[in-house]
Amino acid sequence: MRRKLIAGNWKMNELKTEGLELAQAVFDKCAGQKLPFDVLICPPMSLLGMVADLPHEVVGVGSQDVACTTKSAGAFTGDVSAAMVKDLGATHTLVGHSERRTMHHETDEVVCQKALNAMDAGLTAVICIGETESERENGEALTVVARQIKGSVPKTATADNCVIAYEPVWAIGTGKTPTTEDVAEVHTAIRQELTSLLGEKTASQMRILYGGSVKPSNAKELLSVENVDGALIGGASLKIEDFWGIAATQL
Ligand code: PGA
């Protein structure tokens, strides 16, 4: 009943020509298809409007972040509000990616406010969580993700306006992935945590993506794990062969 979501996070990559070519290639793959899964691409803010303006069907287009302020406009140099992202034609936004939590010191509270801003603007927030390597080594992975869920997921979240992405920090861009048993354990714990936060019905409908070194060769296995409802793909989303190689495992 939960449709899988195959999402690409381009991070700070792609200038105009290559970025529009990559987006077009994704749109071409999906055009006229009745795919059994949803597709989302998250280009950098510089390309978001141009990508969203390319004629496309079905595929969602998302930003990688939105502003944290509760003000709808004003003196916030460098920030782009959720309403502005929506106005460009986006459908989704990532919030709380580990690179933002680490490099920009974003707390759960900040991530929660960004998610709320996204939802208020009519975007679906893809809320990213995940433990660091030392947290996993210390046996704290489940505690950490439970705390992040409690702190970063707004109580008003629904399966329509919110997606969770579990991305162990140590698996991002490293080529390392958790075992399928570990993925199953964390995703099940996330589902339980969502149940106590949002209730059984919402929690059972909400999609939980896995992210961190997903590639065509491991996608089928990772995406077949119980409670894994899709993938958030970084490096491999920058090459259409790889991105579509991952998606095609679900055809
Ligand atoms: P990766 O990144 O696929 O390159 O590991 C995933 C992410 O950061 O979303």
PDB file of C-alpha atoms and ligand atoms in Angstrom:
ATOM      1  CA  MET A   1       0.000   0.000   0.000  1.00  0.00           C
ATOM      2  CA  ARG A   2       2.970   2.347   0.445  1.00  0.00           C
ATOM      3  CA  ARG A   3       4.263   3.256  -3.001  1.00  0.00           C
ATOM      4  CA  LYS A   4       8.013   3.341  -3.097  1.00  0.00           C
ATOM      5  CA  LEU A   5       9.744   6.684  -3.649  1.00  0.00           C
ATOM      6  CA  ILE A   6      13.009   6.866  -5.574  1.00  0.00           C
ATOM      7  CA  ALA A   7      14.562  10.229  -4.734  1.00  0.00           C
ATOM      8  CA  GLY A   8      17.754  11.870  -5.988  1.00  0.00           C
ATOM      9  CA  ASN A   9      19.662  14.401  -3.889  1.00  0.00           C
ATOM     10  CA  TRP A  10      22.045  16.197  -6.222  1.00  0.00           C
ATOM     11  CA  LYS A  11      23.663  18.158  -3.365  1.00  0.00           C
ATOM     12  CA  MET A  12      25.903  21.036  -4.561  1.00  0.00           C
ATOM     13  CA  ASN A  13      26.445  19.574  -8.029  1.00  0.00           C
ATOM     14  CA  GLU A  14      25.665  20.462 -11.633  1.00  0.00           C
ATOM     15  CA  LEU A  15      25.936  23.722 -13.514  1.00  0.00           C
ATOM     16  CA  LYS A  16      23.074  24.756 -15.764  1.00  0.00           C
ATOM     17  CA  THR A  17      23.729  22.779 -18.956  1.00  0.00           C
ATOM     18  CA  GLU A  18      24.531  19.441 -17.312  1.00  0.00           C
ATOM     19  CA  GLY A  19      21.864  19.859 -14.652  1.00  0.00           C
ATOM     20  CA  LEU A  20      19.089  20.501 -17.134  1.00  0.00           C
ATOM     21  CA  GLU A  21      20.293  17.558 -19.234  1.00  0.00           C
ATOM     22  CA  LEU A  22      20.211  15.283 -16.205  1.00  0.00           C
ATOM     23  CA  ALA A  23      16.728  16.447 -15.206  1.00  0.00           C
ATOM     24  CA  GLN A  24      15.524  15.994 -18.774  1.00  0.00           C
ATOM     25  CA  ALA A  25      16.946  12.480 -18.841  1.00  0.00           C
ATOM     26  CA  VAL A  26      14.990  11.601 -15.681  1.00  0.00           C
ATOM     27  CA  PHE A  27      11.823  13.175 -17.075  1.00  0.00           C
ATOM     28  CA  ASP A  28      12.277  11.233 -20.344  1.00  0.00           C
ATOM     29  CA  LYS A  29      12.548   7.937 -18.471  1.00  0.00           C
ATOM     30  CA  CYS A  30       9.273   8.614 -16.685  1.00  0.00           C
ATOM     31  CA  ALA A  31       7.276  10.190 -19.533  1.00  0.00           C
ATOM     32  CA  GLY A  32       4.257   8.197 -20.575  1.00  0.00           C
ATOM     33  CA  GLN A  33       5.108   5.376 -18.165  1.00  0.00           C
ATOM     34  CA  LYS A  34       2.830   3.913 -15.568  1.00  0.00           C
ATOM     35  CA  LEU A  35       5.594   3.428 -13.031  1.00  0.00           C
ATOM     36  CA  PRO A  36       4.939   1.345  -9.923  1.00  0.00           C
ATOM     37  CA  PHE A  37       6.886   3.895  -7.817  1.00  0.00           C
ATOM     38  CA  ASP A  38       7.212   7.669  -7.413  1.00  0.00           C
ATOM     39  CA  VAL A  39      10.287   9.606  -8.513  1.00  0.00           C
ATOM     40  CA  LEU A  40      11.704  12.795  -7.004  1.00  0.00           C
ATOM     41  CA  ILE A  41      14.749  14.848  -7.916  1.00  0.00           C
ATOM     42  CA  CYS A  42      16.269  17.527  -5.689  1.00  0.00           C
ATOM     43  CA  PRO A  43      18.571  19.772  -7.730  1.00  0.00           C
ATOM     44  CA  PRO A  44      20.520  22.635  -6.137  1.00  0.00           C
ATOM     45  CA  MET A  45      18.529  25.817  -5.490  1.00  0.00           C
ATOM     46  CA  SER A  46      20.262  27.478  -8.470  1.00  0.00           C
ATOM     47  CA  LEU A  47      18.507  25.085 -10.879  1.00  0.00           C
ATOM     48  CA  LEU A  48      15.267  24.404  -9.044  1.00  0.00           C
ATOM     49  CA  GLY A  49      13.072  26.821 -10.986  1.00  0.00           C
ATOM     50  CA  MET A  50      14.526  25.895 -14.353  1.00  0.00           C
ATOM     51  CA  VAL A  51      14.151  22.182 -13.672  1.00  0.00           C
ATOM     52  CA  ALA A  52      10.583  22.619 -12.420  1.00  0.00           C
ATOM     53  CA  ASP A  53       9.785  24.625 -15.570  1.00  0.00           C
ATOM     54  CA  LEU A  54      10.846  21.813 -17.908  1.00  0.00           C
ATOM     55  CA  PRO A  55       7.711  20.030 -19.091  1.00  0.00           C
ATOM     56  CA  HIS A  56       7.391  16.868 -17.027  1.00  0.00           C
ATOM     57  CA  GLU A  57       4.817  14.453 -15.734  1.00  0.00           C
ATOM     58  CA  VAL A  58       4.602  12.629 -12.457  1.00  0.00           C
ATOM     59  CA  VAL A  59       8.174  13.302 -11.231  1.00  0.00           C
ATOM     60  CA  GLY A  60       8.423  15.453  -8.117  1.00  0.00           C
ATOM     61  CA  VAL A  61      10.954  18.269  -7.914  1.00  0.00           C
ATOM     62  CA  GLY A  62      12.319  19.287  -4.540  1.00  0.00           C
ATOM     63  CA  SER A  63      14.731  21.695  -2.903  1.00  0.00           C
ATOM     64  CA  GLN A  64      17.410  20.482  -0.521  1.00  0.00           C
ATOM     65  CA  ASP A  65      16.540  22.917   2.259  1.00  0.00           C
ATOM     66  CA  VAL A  66      14.210  25.775   3.181  1.00  0.00           C
ATOM     67  CA  ALA A  67      14.540  28.722   5.540  1.00  0.00           C
ATOM     68  CA  CYS A  68      13.942  28.200   9.247  1.00  0.00           C
ATOM     69  CA  THR A  69      12.342  31.514  10.120  1.00  0.00           C
ATOM     70  CA  THR A  70       8.644  31.591  10.925  1.00  0.00           C
ATOM     71  CA  LYS A  71       8.392  34.911   9.065  1.00  0.00           C
ATOM     72  CA  SER A  72       7.027  34.648   5.541  1.00  0.00           C
ATOM     73  CA  ALA A  73       9.469  37.259   4.203  1.00  0.00           C
ATOM     74  CA  GLY A  74      11.985  39.793   5.396  1.00  0.00           C
ATOM     75  CA  ALA A  75      15.623  40.476   6.187  1.00  0.00           C
ATOM     76  CA  PHE A  76      17.063  36.941   5.980  1.00  0.00           C
ATOM     77  CA  THR A  77      20.005  37.313   3.606  1.00  0.00           C
ATOM     78  CA  GLY A  78      20.752  34.139   1.685  1.00  0.00           C
ATOM     79  CA  ASP A  79      17.653  32.280   2.841  1.00  0.00           C
ATOM     80  CA  VAL A  80      14.930  30.948   0.564  1.00  0.00           C
ATOM     81  CA  SER A  81      11.527  30.412   2.142  1.00  0.00           C
ATOM     82  CA  ALA A  82       9.379  27.335   1.690  1.00  0.00           C
ATOM     83  CA  ALA A  83       6.777  29.529  -0.024  1.00  0.00           C
ATOM     84  CA  MET A  84       9.443  30.679  -2.526  1.00  0.00           C
ATOM     85  CA  VAL A  85      10.427  27.068  -3.193  1.00  0.00           C
ATOM     86  CA  LYS A  86       6.777  26.170  -3.749  1.00  0.00           C
ATOM     87  CA  ASP A  87       6.374  29.220  -5.986  1.00  0.00           C
ATOM     88  CA  LEU A  88       9.174  27.888  -8.224  1.00  0.00           C
ATOM     89  CA  GLY A  89       7.086  24.789  -8.858  1.00  0.00           C
ATOM     90  CA  ALA A  90       8.616  22.432  -6.315  1.00  0.00           C
ATOM     91  CA  THR A  91       6.584  19.711  -4.631  1.00  0.00           C
ATOM     92  CA  HIS A  92       9.026  18.580  -1.935  1.00  0.00           C
ATOM     93  CA  THR A  93      11.994  19.685   0.104  1.00  0.00           C
ATOM     94  CA  LEU A  94      14.615  17.811   2.054  1.00  0.00           C
ATOM     95  CA  VAL A  95      15.131  19.025   5.614  1.00  0.00           C
ATOM     96  CA  GLY A  96      17.699  18.027   8.201  1.00  0.00           C
ATOM     97  CA  HIS A  97      20.103  16.277   5.861  1.00  0.00           C
ATOM     98  CA  SER A  98      23.130  15.192   7.891  1.00  0.00           C
ATOM     99  CA  GLU A  99      25.370  17.550   5.918  1.00  0.00           C
ATOM    100  CA  ARG A 100      23.213  20.430   7.126  1.00  0.00           C
ATOM    101  CA  ARG A 101      22.965  19.072  10.653  1.00  0.00           C
ATOM    102  CA  THR A 102      26.772  18.791  10.756  1.00  0.00           C
ATOM    103  CA  MET A 103      28.065  21.700   8.691  1.00  0.00           C
ATOM    104  CA  HIS A 104      25.334  24.178   9.602  1.00  0.00           C
ATOM    105  CA  HIS A 105      24.770  22.960  13.153  1.00  0.00           C
ATOM    106  CA  GLU A 106      21.081  22.324  12.577  1.00  0.00           C
ATOM    107  CA  THR A 107      19.363  20.950  15.658  1.00  0.00           C
ATOM    108  CA  ASP A 108      16.222  18.816  15.756  1.00  0.00           C
ATOM    109  CA  GLU A 109      14.324  21.955  16.709  1.00  0.00           C
ATOM    110  CA  VAL A 110      15.539  23.792  13.599  1.00  0.00           C
ATOM    111  CA  VAL A 111      14.754  20.791  11.405  1.00  0.00           C
ATOM    112  CA  CYS A 112      11.258  20.557  12.887  1.00  0.00           C
ATOM    113  CA  GLN A 113      10.600  24.246  12.180  1.00  0.00           C
ATOM    114  CA  LYS A 114      11.821  23.835   8.599  1.00  0.00           C
ATOM    115  CA  ALA A 115       9.546  20.824   8.163  1.00  0.00           C
ATOM    116  CA  LEU A 116       6.609  22.845   9.512  1.00  0.00           C
ATOM    117  CA  ASN A 117       7.425  25.715   7.156  1.00  0.00           C
ATOM    118  CA  ALA A 118       7.526  23.264   4.250  1.00  0.00           C
ATOM    119  CA  MET A 119       4.178  21.731   5.187  1.00  0.00           C
ATOM    120  CA  ASP A 120       2.569  25.148   5.685  1.00  0.00           C
ATOM    121  CA  ALA A 121       3.717  26.117   2.195  1.00  0.00           C
ATOM    122  CA  GLY A 122       2.189  22.982   0.702  1.00  0.00           C
ATOM    123  CA  LEU A 123       5.409  21.059   0.223  1.00  0.00           C
ATOM    124  CA  THR A 124       6.136  17.513   1.333  1.00  0.00           C
ATOM    125  CA  ALA A 125       9.027  17.534   3.798  1.00  0.00           C
ATOM    126  CA  VAL A 126      11.550  14.717   3.487  1.00  0.00           C
ATOM    127  CA  ILE A 127      12.967  14.700   7.018  1.00  0.00           C
ATOM    128  CA  CYS A 128      16.421  13.124   7.210  1.00  0.00           C
ATOM    129  CA  ILE A 129      17.721  11.350  10.294  1.00  0.00           C
ATOM    130  CA  GLY A 130      20.536   8.921  11.040  1.00  0.00           C
ATOM    131  CA  GLU A 131      23.271   8.050  13.493  1.00  0.00           C
ATOM    132  CA  THR A 132      26.996   8.730  13.201  1.00  0.00           C
ATOM    133  CA  GLU A 133      29.604   5.989  13.109  1.00  0.00           C
ATOM    134  CA  SER A 134      30.558   6.418  16.754  1.00  0.00           C
ATOM    135  CA  GLU A 135      26.924   6.408  17.819  1.00  0.00           C
ATOM    136  CA  ARG A 136      26.454   3.107  15.995  1.00  0.00           C
ATOM    137  CA  GLU A 137      29.631   1.664  17.508  1.00  0.00           C
ATOM    138  CA  ASN A 138      28.400   2.647  20.957  1.00  0.00           C
ATOM    139  CA  GLY A 139      25.125   0.835  20.360  1.00  0.00           C
ATOM    140  CA  GLU A 140      23.168   4.101  20.285  1.00  0.00           C
ATOM    141  CA  ALA A 141      21.716   3.986  16.774  1.00  0.00           C
ATOM    142  CA  LEU A 142      18.143   3.282  17.852  1.00  0.00           C
ATOM    143  CA  THR A 143      18.220   5.851  20.664  1.00  0.00           C
ATOM    144  CA  VAL A 144      19.571   8.506  18.322  1.00  0.00           C
ATOM    145  CA  VAL A 145      16.992   7.980  15.586  1.00  0.00           C
ATOM    146  CA  ALA A 146      14.183   7.857  18.168  1.00  0.00           C
ATOM    147  CA  ARG A 147      15.356  11.182  19.571  1.00  0.00           C
ATOM    148  CA  GLN A 148      15.628  12.682  16.084  1.00  0.00           C
ATOM    149  CA  ILE A 149      12.120  11.515  15.180  1.00  0.00           C
ATOM    150  CA  LYS A 150      10.677  12.999  18.377  1.00  0.00           C
ATOM    151  CA  GLY A 151      12.534  16.255  17.885  1.00  0.00           C
ATOM    152  CA  SER A 152      12.338  16.769  14.124  1.00  0.00           C
ATOM    153  CA  VAL A 153       8.939  15.450  13.052  1.00  0.00           C
ATOM    154  CA  PRO A 154       6.065  17.901  13.592  1.00  0.00           C
ATOM    155  CA  LYS A 155       3.048  16.449  15.391  1.00  0.00           C
ATOM    156  CA  THR A 156       0.901  17.589  12.470  1.00  0.00           C
ATOM    157  CA  ALA A 157       2.849  15.462   9.970  1.00  0.00           C
ATOM    158  CA  THR A 158       0.798  13.212   7.697  1.00  0.00           C
ATOM    159  CA  ALA A 159       1.737  10.597   5.144  1.00  0.00           C
ATOM    160  CA  ASP A 160       0.993  13.186   2.441  1.00  0.00           C
ATOM    161  CA  ASN A 161       3.139  16.026   3.720  1.00  0.00           C
ATOM    162  CA  CYS A 162       5.988  14.068   5.282  1.00  0.00           C
ATOM    163  CA  VAL A 163       8.470  11.367   4.333  1.00  0.00           C
ATOM    164  CA  ILE A 164      11.253  10.102   6.600  1.00  0.00           C
ATOM    165  CA  ALA A 165      14.703   9.320   5.210  1.00  0.00           C
ATOM    166  CA  TYR A 166      16.952   7.150   7.368  1.00  0.00           C
ATOM    167  CA  GLU A 167      20.529   7.872   6.351  1.00  0.00           C
ATOM    168  CA  PRO A 168      23.260   6.529   8.610  1.00  0.00           C
ATOM    169  CA  VAL A 169      25.855   9.308   8.467  1.00  0.00           C
ATOM    170  CA  TRP A 170      28.701   6.803   8.107  1.00  0.00           C
ATOM    171  CA  ALA A 171      27.067   5.312   4.990  1.00  0.00           C
ATOM    172  CA  ILE A 172      26.708   8.610   3.117  1.00  0.00           C
ATOM    173  CA  GLY A 173      29.157   8.883   0.251  1.00  0.00           C
ATOM    174  CA  THR A 174      31.409   6.196   1.709  1.00  0.00           C
ATOM    175  CA  GLY A 175      30.359   3.096  -0.218  1.00  0.00           C
ATOM    176  CA  LYS A 176      29.582   1.441   3.130  1.00  0.00           C
ATOM    177  CA  THR A 177      26.061   0.230   3.837  1.00  0.00           C
ATOM    178  CA  PRO A 178      24.463  -1.347   6.889  1.00  0.00           C
ATOM    179  CA  THR A 179      23.438  -4.998   6.701  1.00  0.00           C
ATOM    180  CA  THR A 180      19.846  -5.623   5.692  1.00  0.00           C
ATOM    181  CA  GLU A 181      19.239  -6.816   9.280  1.00  0.00           C
ATOM    182  CA  ASP A 182      20.446  -3.480  10.632  1.00  0.00           C
ATOM    183  CA  VAL A 183      18.327  -1.559   8.125  1.00  0.00           C
ATOM    184  CA  ALA A 184      15.284  -3.649   9.064  1.00  0.00           C
ATOM    185  CA  GLU A 185      15.893  -3.058  12.767  1.00  0.00           C
ATOM    186  CA  VAL A 186      16.178   0.717  12.425  1.00  0.00           C
ATOM    187  CA  HIS A 187      13.254   1.093  10.001  1.00  0.00           C
ATOM    188  CA  THR A 188      11.027  -0.962  12.295  1.00  0.00           C
ATOM    189  CA  ALA A 189      12.075   1.185  15.256  1.00  0.00           C
ATOM    190  CA  ILE A 190      11.336   4.338  13.231  1.00  0.00           C
ATOM    191  CA  ARG A 191       7.865   3.020  12.378  1.00  0.00           C
ATOM    192  CA  GLN A 192       7.240   2.343  16.079  1.00  0.00           C
ATOM    193  CA  GLU A 193       8.436   5.796  17.056  1.00  0.00           C
ATOM    194  CA  LEU A 194       6.175   7.351  14.401  1.00  0.00           C
ATOM    195  CA  THR A 195       3.283   5.332  15.798  1.00  0.00           C
ATOM    196  CA  SER A 196       3.683   6.783  19.265  1.00  0.00           C
ATOM    197  CA  LEU A 197       4.120  10.290  17.849  1.00  0.00           C
ATOM    198  CA  LEU A 198       1.459  10.350  15.125  1.00  0.00           C
ATOM    199  CA  GLY A 199      -0.795   7.377  15.753  1.00  0.00           C
ATOM    200  CA  GLU A 200      -1.101   4.010  14.101  1.00  0.00           C
ATOM    201  CA  LYS A 201      -2.862   5.077  10.901  1.00  0.00           C
ATOM    202  CA  THR A 202      -0.526   7.911   9.896  1.00  0.00           C
ATOM    203  CA  ALA A 203       2.558   5.941  10.925  1.00  0.00           C
ATOM    204  CA  SER A 204       1.543   2.917   8.887  1.00  0.00           C
ATOM    205  CA  GLN A 205       1.075   5.060   5.770  1.00  0.00           C
ATOM    206  CA  MET A 206       4.204   7.202   6.068  1.00  0.00           C
ATOM    207  CA  ARG A 207       7.088   6.338   3.794  1.00  0.00           C
ATOM    208  CA  ILE A 208      10.502   5.645   5.303  1.00  0.00           C
ATOM    209  CA  LEU A 209      13.340   5.846   2.781  1.00  0.00           C
ATOM    210  CA  TYR A 210      16.803   4.385   3.192  1.00  0.00           C
ATOM    211  CA  GLY A 211      19.758   6.524   2.077  1.00  0.00           C
ATOM    212  CA  GLY A 212      23.529   6.080   2.107  1.00  0.00           C
ATOM    213  CA  SER A 213      25.589   4.580  -0.717  1.00  0.00           C
ATOM    214  CA  VAL A 214      22.600   3.190  -2.596  1.00  0.00           C
ATOM    215  CA  LYS A 215      23.692   2.017  -6.051  1.00  0.00           C
ATOM    216  CA  PRO A 216      22.279  -0.223  -8.783  1.00  0.00           C
ATOM    217  CA  SER A 217      24.109  -3.258  -7.370  1.00  0.00           C
ATOM    218  CA  ASN A 218      22.661  -3.032  -3.840  1.00  0.00           C
ATOM    219  CA  ALA A 219      19.318  -1.317  -4.485  1.00  0.00           C
ATOM    220  CA  LYS A 220      17.230  -4.434  -4.977  1.00  0.00           C
ATOM    221  CA  GLU A 221      18.354  -5.919  -1.692  1.00  0.00           C
ATOM    222  CA  LEU A 222      18.027  -2.717   0.351  1.00  0.00           C
ATOM    223  CA  LEU A 223      14.642  -1.876  -1.135  1.00  0.00           C
ATOM    224  CA  SER A 224      13.274  -5.320  -0.391  1.00  0.00           C
ATOM    225  CA  VAL A 225      13.793  -4.898   3.359  1.00  0.00           C
ATOM    226  CA  GLU A 226      10.599  -4.623   5.373  1.00  0.00           C
ATOM    227  CA  ASN A 227       9.594  -1.022   6.102  1.00  0.00           C
ATOM    228  CA  VAL A 228      11.950   0.360   3.439  1.00  0.00           C
ATOM    229  CA  ASP A 229       9.683   2.418   1.217  1.00  0.00           C
ATOM    230  CA  GLY A 230      12.210   3.880  -1.169  1.00  0.00           C
ATOM    231  CA  ALA A 231      15.683   5.332  -1.427  1.00  0.00           C
ATOM    232  CA  LEU A 232      17.328   8.725  -1.085  1.00  0.00           C
ATOM    233  CA  ILE A 233      20.242   8.661  -3.493  1.00  0.00           C
ATOM    234  CA  GLY A 234      23.160  11.071  -3.505  1.00  0.00           C
ATOM    235  CA  GLY A 235      26.192  10.257  -5.671  1.00  0.00           C
ATOM    236  CA  ALA A 236      24.385   7.746  -7.854  1.00  0.00           C
ATOM    237  CA  SER A 237      21.643  10.272  -8.695  1.00  0.00           C
ATOM    238  CA  LEU A 238      24.127  12.308 -10.758  1.00  0.00           C
ATOM    239  CA  LYS A 239      24.386   9.727 -13.536  1.00  0.00           C
ATOM    240  CA  ILE A 240      21.188   8.762 -15.279  1.00  0.00           C
ATOM    241  CA  GLU A 241      22.446   5.178 -15.799  1.00  0.00           C
ATOM    242  CA  ASP A 242      22.959   4.762 -12.070  1.00  0.00           C
ATOM    243  CA  PHE A 243      19.837   6.606 -10.943  1.00  0.00           C
ATOM    244  CA  TRP A 244      17.693   4.724 -13.400  1.00  0.00           C
ATOM    245  CA  GLY A 245      19.590   1.518 -12.688  1.00  0.00           C
ATOM    246  CA  ILE A 246      18.380   1.837  -9.092  1.00  0.00           C
ATOM    247  CA  ALA A 247      14.810   2.734 -10.077  1.00  0.00           C
ATOM    248  CA  ALA A 248      14.683  -0.110 -12.597  1.00  0.00           C
ATOM    249  CA  THR A 249      15.221  -2.668  -9.829  1.00  0.00           C
ATOM    250  CA  GLN A 250      11.631  -1.839  -8.829  1.00  0.00           C
ATOM    251  CA  LEU A 251      10.072  -2.369 -12.269  1.00  0.00           C
TER     252      LEU A 251
HETATM  253  P1  PGA B   1      25.069   8.924  -1.151  1.00  0.00           P
HETATM  254  O1  PGA B   1      24.298  10.127  -0.428  1.00  0.00           O
HETATM  255  O2  PGA B   1      24.042   8.153  -1.941  1.00  0.00           O
HETATM  256  O3  PGA B   1      26.092   9.595  -2.033  1.00  0.00           O
HETATM  257  O4  PGA B   1      25.679   8.092  -0.093  1.00  0.00           O
HETATM  258  C1  PGA B   1      23.013   9.973   0.100  1.00  0.00           C
HETATM  259  C2  PGA B   1      22.539  11.276   0.672  1.00  0.00           C
HETATM  260  O5  PGA B   1      23.338  11.998   1.280  1.00  0.00           O
HETATM  261  O6  PGA B   1      21.345  11.630   0.537  1.00  0.00           O
END
